[in-house]
CSV table of C-alpha atoms in Angstrom, one decimal:
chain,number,residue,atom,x,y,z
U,26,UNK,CA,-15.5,5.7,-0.3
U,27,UNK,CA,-16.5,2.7,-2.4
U,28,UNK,CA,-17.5,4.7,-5.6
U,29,UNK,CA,-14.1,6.4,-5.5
U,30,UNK,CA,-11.2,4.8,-7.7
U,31,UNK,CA,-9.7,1.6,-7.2
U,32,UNK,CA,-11.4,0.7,-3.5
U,33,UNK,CA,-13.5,-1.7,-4.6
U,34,UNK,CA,-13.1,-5.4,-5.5
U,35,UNK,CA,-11.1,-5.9,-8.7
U,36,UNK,CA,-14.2,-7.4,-10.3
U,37,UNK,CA,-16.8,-4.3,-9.5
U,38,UNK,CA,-13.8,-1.9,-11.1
U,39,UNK,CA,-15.4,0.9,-12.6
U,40,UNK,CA,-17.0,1.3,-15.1
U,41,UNK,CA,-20.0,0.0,-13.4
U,42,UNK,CA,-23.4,0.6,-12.8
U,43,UNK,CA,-24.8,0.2,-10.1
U,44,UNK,CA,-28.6,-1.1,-8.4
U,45,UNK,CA,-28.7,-0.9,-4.6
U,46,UNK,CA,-32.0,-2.9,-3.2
U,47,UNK,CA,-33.4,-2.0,0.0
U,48,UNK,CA,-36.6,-2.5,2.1
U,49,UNK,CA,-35.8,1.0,4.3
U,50,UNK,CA,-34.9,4.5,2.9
U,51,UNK,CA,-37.1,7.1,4.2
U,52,UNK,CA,-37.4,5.5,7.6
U,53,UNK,CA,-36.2,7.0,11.1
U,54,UNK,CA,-33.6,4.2,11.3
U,55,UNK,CA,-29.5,4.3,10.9
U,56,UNK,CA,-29.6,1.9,7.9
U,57,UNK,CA,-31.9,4.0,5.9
U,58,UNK,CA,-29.6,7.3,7.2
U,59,UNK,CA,-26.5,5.4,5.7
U,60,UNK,CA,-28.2,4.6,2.3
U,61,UNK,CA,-29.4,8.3,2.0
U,62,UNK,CA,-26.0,9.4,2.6
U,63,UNK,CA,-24.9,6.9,-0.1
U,64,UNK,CA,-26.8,7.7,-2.4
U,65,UNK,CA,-26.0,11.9,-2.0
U,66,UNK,CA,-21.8,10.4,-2.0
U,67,UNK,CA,-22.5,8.7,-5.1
U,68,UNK,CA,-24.7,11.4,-7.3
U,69,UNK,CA,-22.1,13.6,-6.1
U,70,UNK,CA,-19.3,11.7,-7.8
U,71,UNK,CA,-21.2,11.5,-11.1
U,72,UNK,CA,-21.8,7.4,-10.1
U,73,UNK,CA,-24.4,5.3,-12.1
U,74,UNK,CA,-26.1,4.1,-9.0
U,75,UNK,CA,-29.8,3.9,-8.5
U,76,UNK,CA,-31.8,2.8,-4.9
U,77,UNK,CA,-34.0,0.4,-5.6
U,78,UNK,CA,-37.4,0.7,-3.3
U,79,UNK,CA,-40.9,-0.5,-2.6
U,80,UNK,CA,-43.5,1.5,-1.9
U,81,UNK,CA,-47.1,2.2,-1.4
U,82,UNK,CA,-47.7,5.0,-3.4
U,83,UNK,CA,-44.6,5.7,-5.4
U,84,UNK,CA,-44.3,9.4,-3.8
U,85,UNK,CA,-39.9,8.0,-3.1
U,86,UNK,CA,-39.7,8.3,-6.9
U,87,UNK,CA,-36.8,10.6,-6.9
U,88,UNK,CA,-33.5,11.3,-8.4
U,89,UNK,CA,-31.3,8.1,-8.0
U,90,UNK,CA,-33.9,6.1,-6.8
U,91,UNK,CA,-36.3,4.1,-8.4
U,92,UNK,CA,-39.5,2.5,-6.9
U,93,UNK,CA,-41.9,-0.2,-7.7
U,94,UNK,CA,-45.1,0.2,-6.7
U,95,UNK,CA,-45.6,-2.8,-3.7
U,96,UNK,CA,-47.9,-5.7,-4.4
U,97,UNK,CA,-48.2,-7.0,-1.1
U,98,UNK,CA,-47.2,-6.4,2.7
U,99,UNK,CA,-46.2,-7.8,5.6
U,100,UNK,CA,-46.4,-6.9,9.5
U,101,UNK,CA,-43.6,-6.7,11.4
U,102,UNK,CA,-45.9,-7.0,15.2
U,103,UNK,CA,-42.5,-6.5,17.5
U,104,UNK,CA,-41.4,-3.6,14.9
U,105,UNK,CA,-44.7,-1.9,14.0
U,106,UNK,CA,-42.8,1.2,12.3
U,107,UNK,CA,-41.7,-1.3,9.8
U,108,UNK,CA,-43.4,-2.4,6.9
U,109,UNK,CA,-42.7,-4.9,4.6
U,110,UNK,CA,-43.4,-3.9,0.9
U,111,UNK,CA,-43.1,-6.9,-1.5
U,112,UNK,CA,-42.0,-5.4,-4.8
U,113,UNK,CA,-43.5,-7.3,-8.6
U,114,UNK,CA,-40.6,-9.2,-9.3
U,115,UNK,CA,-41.1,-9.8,-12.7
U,116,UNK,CA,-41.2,-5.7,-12.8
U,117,UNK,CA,-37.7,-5.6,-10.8
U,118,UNK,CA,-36.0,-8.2,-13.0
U,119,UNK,CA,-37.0,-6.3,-16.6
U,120,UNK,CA,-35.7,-3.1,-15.3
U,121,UNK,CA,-32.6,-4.1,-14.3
U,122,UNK,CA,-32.1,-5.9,-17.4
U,123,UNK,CA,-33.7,-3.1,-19.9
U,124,UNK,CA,-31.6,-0.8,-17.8
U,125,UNK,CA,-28.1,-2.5,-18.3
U,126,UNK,CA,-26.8,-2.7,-14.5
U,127,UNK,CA,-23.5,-4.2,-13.9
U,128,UNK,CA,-23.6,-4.8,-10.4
U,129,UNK,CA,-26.2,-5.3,-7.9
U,130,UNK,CA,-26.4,-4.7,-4.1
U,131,UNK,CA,-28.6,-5.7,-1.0
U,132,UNK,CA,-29.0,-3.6,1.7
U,133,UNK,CA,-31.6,-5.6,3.7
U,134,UNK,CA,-32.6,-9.6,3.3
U,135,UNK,CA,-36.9,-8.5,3.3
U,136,UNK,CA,-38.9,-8.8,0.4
U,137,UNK,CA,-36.9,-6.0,-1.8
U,138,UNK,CA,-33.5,-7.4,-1.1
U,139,UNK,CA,-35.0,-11.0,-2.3
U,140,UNK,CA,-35.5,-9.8,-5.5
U,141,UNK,CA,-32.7,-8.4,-6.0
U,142,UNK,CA,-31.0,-11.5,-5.3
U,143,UNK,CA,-33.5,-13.0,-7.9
U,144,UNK,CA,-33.0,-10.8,-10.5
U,145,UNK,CA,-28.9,-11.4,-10.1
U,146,UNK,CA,-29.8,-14.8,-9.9
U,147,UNK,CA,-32.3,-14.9,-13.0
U,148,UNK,CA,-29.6,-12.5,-15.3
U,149,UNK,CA,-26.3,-13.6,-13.9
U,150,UNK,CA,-24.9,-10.6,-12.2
U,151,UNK,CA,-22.2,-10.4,-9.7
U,152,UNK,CA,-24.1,-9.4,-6.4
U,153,UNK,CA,-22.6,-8.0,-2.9
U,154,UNK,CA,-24.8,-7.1,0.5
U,155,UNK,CA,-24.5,-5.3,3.3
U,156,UNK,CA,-25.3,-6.8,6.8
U,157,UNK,CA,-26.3,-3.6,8.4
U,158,UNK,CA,-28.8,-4.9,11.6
U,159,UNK,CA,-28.2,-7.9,13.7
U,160,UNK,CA,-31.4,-9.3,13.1
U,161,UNK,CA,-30.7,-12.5,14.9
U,162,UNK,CA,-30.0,-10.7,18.2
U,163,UNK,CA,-33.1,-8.4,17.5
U,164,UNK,CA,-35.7,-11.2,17.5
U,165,UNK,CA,-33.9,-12.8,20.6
U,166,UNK,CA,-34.6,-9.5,22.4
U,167,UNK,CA,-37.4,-8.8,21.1
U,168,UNK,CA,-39.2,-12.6,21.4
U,169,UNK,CA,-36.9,-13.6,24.4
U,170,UNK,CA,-36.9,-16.8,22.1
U,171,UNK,CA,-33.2,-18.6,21.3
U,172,UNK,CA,-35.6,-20.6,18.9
U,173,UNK,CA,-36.4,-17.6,16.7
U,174,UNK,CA,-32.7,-16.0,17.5
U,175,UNK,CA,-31.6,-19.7,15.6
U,176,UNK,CA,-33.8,-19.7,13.1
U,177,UNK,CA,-33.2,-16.3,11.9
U,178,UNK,CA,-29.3,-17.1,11.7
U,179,UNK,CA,-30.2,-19.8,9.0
U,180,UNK,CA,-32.1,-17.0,7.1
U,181,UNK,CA,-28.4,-14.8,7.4
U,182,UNK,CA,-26.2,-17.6,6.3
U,183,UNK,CA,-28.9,-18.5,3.5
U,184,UNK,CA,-29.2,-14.9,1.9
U,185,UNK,CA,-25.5,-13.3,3.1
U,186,UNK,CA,-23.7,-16.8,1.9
U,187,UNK,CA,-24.6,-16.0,-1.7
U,188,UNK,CA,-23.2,-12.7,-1.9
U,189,UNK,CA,-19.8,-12.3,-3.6
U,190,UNK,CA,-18.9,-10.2,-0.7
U,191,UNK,CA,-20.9,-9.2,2.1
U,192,UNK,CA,-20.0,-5.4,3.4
U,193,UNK,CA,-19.9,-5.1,7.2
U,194,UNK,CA,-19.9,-1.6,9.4
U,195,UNK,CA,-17.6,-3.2,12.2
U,196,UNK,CA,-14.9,-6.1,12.7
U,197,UNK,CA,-16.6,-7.5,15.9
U,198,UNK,CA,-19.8,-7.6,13.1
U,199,UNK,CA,-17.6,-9.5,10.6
U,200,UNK,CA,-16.9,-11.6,13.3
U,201,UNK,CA,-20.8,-12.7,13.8
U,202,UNK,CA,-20.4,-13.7,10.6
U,203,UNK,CA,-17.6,-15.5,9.6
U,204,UNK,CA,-18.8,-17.4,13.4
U,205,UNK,CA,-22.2,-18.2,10.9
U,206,UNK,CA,-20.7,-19.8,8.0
U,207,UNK,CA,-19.9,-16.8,6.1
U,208,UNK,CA,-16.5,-17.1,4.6
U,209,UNK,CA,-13.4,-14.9,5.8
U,210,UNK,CA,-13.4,-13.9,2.3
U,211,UNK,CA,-16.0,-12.7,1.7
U,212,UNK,CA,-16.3,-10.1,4.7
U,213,UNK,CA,-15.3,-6.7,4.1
U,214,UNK,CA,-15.2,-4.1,6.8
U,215,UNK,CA,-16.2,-0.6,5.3
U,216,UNK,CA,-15.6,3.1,7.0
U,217,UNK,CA,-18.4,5.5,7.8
U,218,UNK,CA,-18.1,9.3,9.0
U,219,UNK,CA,-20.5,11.6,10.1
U,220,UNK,CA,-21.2,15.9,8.6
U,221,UNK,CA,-19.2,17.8,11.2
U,222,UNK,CA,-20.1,20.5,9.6
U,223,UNK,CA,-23.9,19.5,10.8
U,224,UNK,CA,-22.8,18.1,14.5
U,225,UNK,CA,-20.4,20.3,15.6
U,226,UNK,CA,-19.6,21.9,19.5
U,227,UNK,CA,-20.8,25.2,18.2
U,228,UNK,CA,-24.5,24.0,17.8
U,229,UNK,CA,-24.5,24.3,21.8
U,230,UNK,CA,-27.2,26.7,23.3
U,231,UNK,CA,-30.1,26.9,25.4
U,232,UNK,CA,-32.1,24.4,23.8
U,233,UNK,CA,-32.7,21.7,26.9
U,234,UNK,CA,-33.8,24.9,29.4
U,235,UNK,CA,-36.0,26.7,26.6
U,236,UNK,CA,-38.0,23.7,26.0
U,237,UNK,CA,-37.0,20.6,28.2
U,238,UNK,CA,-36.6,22.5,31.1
U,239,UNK,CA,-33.2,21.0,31.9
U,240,UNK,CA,-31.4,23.7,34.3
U,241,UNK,CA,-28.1,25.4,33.1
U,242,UNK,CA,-25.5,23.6,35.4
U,243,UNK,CA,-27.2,20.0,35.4
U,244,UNK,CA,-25.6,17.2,34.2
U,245,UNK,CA,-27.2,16.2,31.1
U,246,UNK,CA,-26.6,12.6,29.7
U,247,UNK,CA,-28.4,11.7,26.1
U,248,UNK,CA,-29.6,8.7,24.6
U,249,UNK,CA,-30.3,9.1,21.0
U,250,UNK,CA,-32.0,6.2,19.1
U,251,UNK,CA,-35.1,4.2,18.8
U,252,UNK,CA,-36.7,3.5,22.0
U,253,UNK,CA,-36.9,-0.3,22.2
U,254,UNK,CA,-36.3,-2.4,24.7
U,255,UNK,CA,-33.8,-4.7,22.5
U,256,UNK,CA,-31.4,-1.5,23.0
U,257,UNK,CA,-31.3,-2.2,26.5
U,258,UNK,CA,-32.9,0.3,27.4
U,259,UNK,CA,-34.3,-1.3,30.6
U,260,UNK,CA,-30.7,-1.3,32.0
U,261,UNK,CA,-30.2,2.2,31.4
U,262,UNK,CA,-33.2,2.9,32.9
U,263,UNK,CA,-32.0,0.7,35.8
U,264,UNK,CA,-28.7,2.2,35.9
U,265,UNK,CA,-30.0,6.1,36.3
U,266,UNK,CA,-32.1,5.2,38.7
U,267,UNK,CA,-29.2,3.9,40.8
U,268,UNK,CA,-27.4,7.0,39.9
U,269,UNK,CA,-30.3,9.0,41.4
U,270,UNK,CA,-30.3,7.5,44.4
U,271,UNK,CA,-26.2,8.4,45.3
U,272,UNK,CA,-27.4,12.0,45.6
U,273,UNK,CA,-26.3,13.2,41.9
U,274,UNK,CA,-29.1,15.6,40.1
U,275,UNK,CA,-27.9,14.5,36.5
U,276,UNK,CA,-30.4,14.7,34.3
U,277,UNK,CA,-31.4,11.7,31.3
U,278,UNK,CA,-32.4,12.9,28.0
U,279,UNK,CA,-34.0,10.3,25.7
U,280,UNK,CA,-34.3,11.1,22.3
U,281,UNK,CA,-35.9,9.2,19.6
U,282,UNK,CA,-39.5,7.4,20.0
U,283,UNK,CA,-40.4,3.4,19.8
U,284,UNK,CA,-42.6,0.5,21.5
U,285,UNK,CA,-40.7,0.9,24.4
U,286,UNK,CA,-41.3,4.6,25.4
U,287,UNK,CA,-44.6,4.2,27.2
U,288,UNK,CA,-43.0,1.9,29.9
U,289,UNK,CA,-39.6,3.6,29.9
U,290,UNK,CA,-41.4,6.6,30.9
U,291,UNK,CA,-43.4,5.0,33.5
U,292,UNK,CA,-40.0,3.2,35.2
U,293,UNK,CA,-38.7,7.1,35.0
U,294,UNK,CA,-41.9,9.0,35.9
U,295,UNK,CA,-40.8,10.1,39.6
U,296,UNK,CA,-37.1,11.4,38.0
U,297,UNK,CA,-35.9,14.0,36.4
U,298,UNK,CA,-35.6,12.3,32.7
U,299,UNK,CA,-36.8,13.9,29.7
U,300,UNK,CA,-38.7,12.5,26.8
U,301,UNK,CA,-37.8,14.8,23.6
U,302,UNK,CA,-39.7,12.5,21.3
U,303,UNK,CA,-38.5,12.1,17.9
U,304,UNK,CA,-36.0,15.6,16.8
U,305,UNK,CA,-34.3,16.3,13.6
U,306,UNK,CA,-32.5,18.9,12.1
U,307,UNK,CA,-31.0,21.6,13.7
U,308,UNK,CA,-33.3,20.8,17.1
U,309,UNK,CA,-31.6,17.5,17.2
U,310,UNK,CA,-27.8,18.7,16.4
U,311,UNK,CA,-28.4,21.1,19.0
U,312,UNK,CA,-29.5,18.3,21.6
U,313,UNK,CA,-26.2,16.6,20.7
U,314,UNK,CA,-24.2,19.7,21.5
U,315,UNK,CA,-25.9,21.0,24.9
U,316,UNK,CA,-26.2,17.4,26.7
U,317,UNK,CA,-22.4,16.5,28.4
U,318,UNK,CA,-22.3,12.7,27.6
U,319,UNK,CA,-23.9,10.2,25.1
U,320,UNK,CA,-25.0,7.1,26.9
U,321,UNK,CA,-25.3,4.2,24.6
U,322,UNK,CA,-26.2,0.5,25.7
U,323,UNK,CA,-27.0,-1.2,23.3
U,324,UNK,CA,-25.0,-4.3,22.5
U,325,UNK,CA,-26.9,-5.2,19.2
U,326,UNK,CA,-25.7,-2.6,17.2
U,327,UNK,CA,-23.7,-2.9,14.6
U,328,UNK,CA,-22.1,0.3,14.6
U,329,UNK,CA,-24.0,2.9,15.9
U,330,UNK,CA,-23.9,6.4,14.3
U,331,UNK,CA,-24.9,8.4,17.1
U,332,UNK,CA,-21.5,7.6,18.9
U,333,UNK,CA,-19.7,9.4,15.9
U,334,UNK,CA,-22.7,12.2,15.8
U,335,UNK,CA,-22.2,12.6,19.7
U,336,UNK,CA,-18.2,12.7,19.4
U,337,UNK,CA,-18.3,15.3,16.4
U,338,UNK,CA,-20.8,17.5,19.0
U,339,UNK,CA,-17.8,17.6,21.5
U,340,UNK,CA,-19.3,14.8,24.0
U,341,UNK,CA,-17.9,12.0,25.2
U,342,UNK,CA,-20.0,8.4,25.0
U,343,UNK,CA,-20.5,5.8,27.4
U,344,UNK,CA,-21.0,2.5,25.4
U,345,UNK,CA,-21.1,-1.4,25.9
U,346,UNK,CA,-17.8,-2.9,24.7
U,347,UNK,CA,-20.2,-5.4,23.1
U,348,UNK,CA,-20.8,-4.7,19.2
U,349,UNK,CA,-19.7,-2.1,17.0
U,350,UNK,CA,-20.0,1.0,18.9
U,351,UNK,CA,-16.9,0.0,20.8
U,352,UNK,CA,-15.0,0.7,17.3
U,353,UNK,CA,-15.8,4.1,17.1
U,354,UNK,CA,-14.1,5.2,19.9
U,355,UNK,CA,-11.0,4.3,21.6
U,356,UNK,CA,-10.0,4.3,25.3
U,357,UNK,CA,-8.1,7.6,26.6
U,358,UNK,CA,-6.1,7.9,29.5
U,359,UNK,CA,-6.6,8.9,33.3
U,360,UNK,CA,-5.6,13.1,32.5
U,361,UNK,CA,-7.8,12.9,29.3
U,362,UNK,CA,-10.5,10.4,29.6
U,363,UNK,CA,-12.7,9.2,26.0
U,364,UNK,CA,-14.6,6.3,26.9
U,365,UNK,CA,-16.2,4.9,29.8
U,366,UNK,CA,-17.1,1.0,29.4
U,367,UNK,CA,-20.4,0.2,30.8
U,368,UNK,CA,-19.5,-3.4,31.1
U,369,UNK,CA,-15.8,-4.4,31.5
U,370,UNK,CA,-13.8,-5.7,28.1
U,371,UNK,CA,-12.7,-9.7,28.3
U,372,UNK,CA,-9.4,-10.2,27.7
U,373,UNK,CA,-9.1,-11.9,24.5
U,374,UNK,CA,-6.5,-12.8,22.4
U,375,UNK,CA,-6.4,-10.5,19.4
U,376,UNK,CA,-8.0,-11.4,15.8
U,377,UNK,CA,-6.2,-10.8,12.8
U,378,UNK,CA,-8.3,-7.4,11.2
U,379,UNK,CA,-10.4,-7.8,9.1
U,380,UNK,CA,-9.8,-6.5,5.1
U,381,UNK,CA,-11.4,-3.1,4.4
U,382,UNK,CA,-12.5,-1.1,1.7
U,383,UNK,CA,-10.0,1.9,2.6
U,384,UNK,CA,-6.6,2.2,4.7
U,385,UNK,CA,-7.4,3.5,7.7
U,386,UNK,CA,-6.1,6.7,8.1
U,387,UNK,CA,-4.6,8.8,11.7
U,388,UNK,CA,-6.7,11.0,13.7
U,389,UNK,CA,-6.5,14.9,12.5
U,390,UNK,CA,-5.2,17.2,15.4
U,391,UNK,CA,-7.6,18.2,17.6
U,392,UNK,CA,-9.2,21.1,19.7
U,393,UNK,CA,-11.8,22.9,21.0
U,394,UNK,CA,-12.8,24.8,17.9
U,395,UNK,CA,-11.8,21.9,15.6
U,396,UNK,CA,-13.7,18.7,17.1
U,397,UNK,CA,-14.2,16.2,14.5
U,398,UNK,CA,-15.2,12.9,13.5
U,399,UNK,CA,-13.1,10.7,12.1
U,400,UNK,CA,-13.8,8.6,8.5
U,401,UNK,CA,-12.8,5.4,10.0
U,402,UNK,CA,-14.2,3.0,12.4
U,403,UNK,CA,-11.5,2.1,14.0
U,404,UNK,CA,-10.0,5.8,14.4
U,405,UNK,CA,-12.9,7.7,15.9
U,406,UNK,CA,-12.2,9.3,19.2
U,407,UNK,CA,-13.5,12.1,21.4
U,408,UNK,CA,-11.3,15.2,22.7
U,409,UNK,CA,-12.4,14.2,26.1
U,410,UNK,CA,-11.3,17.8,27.3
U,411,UNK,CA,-14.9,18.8,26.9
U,412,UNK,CA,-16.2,17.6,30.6
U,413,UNK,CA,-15.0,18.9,33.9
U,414,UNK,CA,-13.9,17.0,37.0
U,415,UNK,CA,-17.3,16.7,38.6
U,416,UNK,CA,-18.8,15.9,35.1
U,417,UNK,CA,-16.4,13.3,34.6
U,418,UNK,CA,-16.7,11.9,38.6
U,419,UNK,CA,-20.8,11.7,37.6
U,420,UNK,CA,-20.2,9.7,34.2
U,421,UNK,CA,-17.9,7.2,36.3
U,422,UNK,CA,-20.3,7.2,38.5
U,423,UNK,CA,-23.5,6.2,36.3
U,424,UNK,CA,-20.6,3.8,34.4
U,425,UNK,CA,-20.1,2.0,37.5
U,426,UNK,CA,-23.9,1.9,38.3
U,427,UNK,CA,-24.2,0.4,35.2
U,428,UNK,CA,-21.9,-2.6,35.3
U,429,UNK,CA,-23.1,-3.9,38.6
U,430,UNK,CA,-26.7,-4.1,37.5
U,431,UNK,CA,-25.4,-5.4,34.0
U,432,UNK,CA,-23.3,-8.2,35.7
């Protein structure tokens, strides 16, 4: 919604064109997800706005995206999927001069989102981010180091604190920030949607008995992400087990692959999970739409598009009120439940909201045949309706499992 008329800042008015900087876009990851999706909003719109990439061998030279071939690399070790591309920066900044872009934005503070904030350094240019990952809170779970969890908050305050404005998927993420230096000002909170024309209840079929052998009748929860352990993981791993041992035959589906998989499937190698590995497509939409619930713990996420994917499929989530995913859905009551909390909400005196890109707009009517997803973050909601009394008893059931091992 930020390349329609008048929703952005008075000074990135239209006309404008437009160089978005980022060191993930064809990776299995929701950051690189949202800036495809961007990028197909924009050339859809007739927007001037161009990705800006690294790469190893040029082959993400595509329409609306343009990519320099990578002069260097570095590791990632606790996020070996990942890696960092360092783009010629002399190269970036004469392109985006020679080209005549207006505006510039970062997605991600690596090697490719430093020079973009060179080059709008270097040729004066009004520059904006996006903080899409709590990196912070990833390298604390991931070292089980406060030192490196510190450190890499300086790095935030450093690169986010020279952005005009700094684009973030969720209040309770704006909050991190503004809590880091970043000024109130700056923060705007921006919506995100999902296709429900892609997840949709009617993609429901036989898919987890054909090839997962998950019986028709069994409770099916799904996790749907990368398998890490800074997902916390290891609690929902805890969590089923505990559900397993009350006498319940409800079955865990984990979809998605990472470091952590390996030892996840040893903890849950005398239980009924299942390990899809890594779906897509229509596989994965139907996953979405034959499992009953969407169990989500992770409470680094910034937002979390597989709570709005699983929602649009007709399923309820269970998710941490820690973090964004807690946005996208909203509690319903005791006749026609929408969220279960896996760890109970402090009572907090309310902030002020943050500003946004868009008014947020009320929920559409909804049914059975019509499930949707909403366009805003703070609107999005399951039907509830779509899980039966003994369905609903089990999810309470793991929910409460959950929040005496988390606590």
């Amino acid at each position: 919604r930020a390349f329609e008329g008048g929703t952005l800042p008075r000074e990135y008015a239209a006309p404008a064109r437009v160089a978005h900087f980022t060191d993930t876009f064809d990776h299995v990851n929701g950051v690189a997800l949202t800036l495809r999706q961007q990028l197909a909003a924009a050339r859809a719109l007739g927007k001037d706005y161009t990705v800006v990439v690294c790469s190893d061998d040029l082959k993400t030279q595509r329409p609306g995206v343009k990519s320099f071939k990578s002069i260097g690399a570095m590791e990632v070790p606790e996020y070996p999927e990942v890696k960092l591309l360092v783009p010629p920066l002399l190269k970036v900044v004469e392109f985006i001069h020679d080209g005549g872009f207006t505006h510039l934005h970062l997605a991600t503070p690596g090697p490719v989102g430093l020079a973009g904030l060179a080059a709008a350094k270097l040729l004066g240019l009004p520059v904006s981010g996006t903080y899409h990952t709590s990196l912070p809170q990833y390298a604390k779970a991931l070292t089980e180091d406060s030192y490196a969890e510190d450190m890499m908050w300086k790095v935030m305050e450093w690169f986010y604190g020279q952005m005009d404005h700094v684009y973030v998927p969720s209040e309770a993420t704006g909050r991190d920030l503004i809590a880091h230096n970043i000024p109130v000002e700056k923060i705007r909170v921006y919506p995100r949607g999902v296709d429900i024309e892609r997840f949709t209840p009617a993609k429901r079929n036989g898919i987890l008995a054909e090839r997962f052998g998950v019986a028709k009748g069994d409770m099916a929860f799904l996790y749907v992400g990368r398998v890490s352990r800074e997902k916390n993981l290891h609690i929902l791993t805890e969590a089923y087990r505990l559900l397993l041992a009350t006498g319940s035959r409800a079955r865990l589906v984990i979809t998605g692959d990472g470091p952590y998989r390996a030892e996840m499937e040893a903890a849950l190698k005398d239980t009924p999970a299942v390990f899809t590995g890594y779906q897509s497509g229509d596989d994965l939409t139907a996953i979405y739409a034959s499992c009953d619930a969407l169990v989500f713990p992770s409470a680094t996420d910034t937002f979390g598009n597989v709570v709005l994917e699983a929602q649009a499929s007709g399923i309820p989530a269970i998710v941490t009120s820690e973090g964004g995913p807690a946005e996208n859905i909203r509690e319903g009551d005791a006749r026609r439940p929408r969220v279960i909390w896996t760890k109970p909400r402090p009572v907090r005196r309310p902030a002020p909201p943050l500003p946004r890109t868009s008014p947020s707009r009320p929920l559409p009517p909804r049914s059975e045949a019509t499930a949707s997803a909403a366009s805003t973050n703070a609107t999005n909601a399951t039907t509830g309706n779509w899980i039966d009394c003994s369905c609903l008893e089990t999810a309470v059931t793991f929910a409460n499992t959950a929040i005496d091992y988390w606590i």
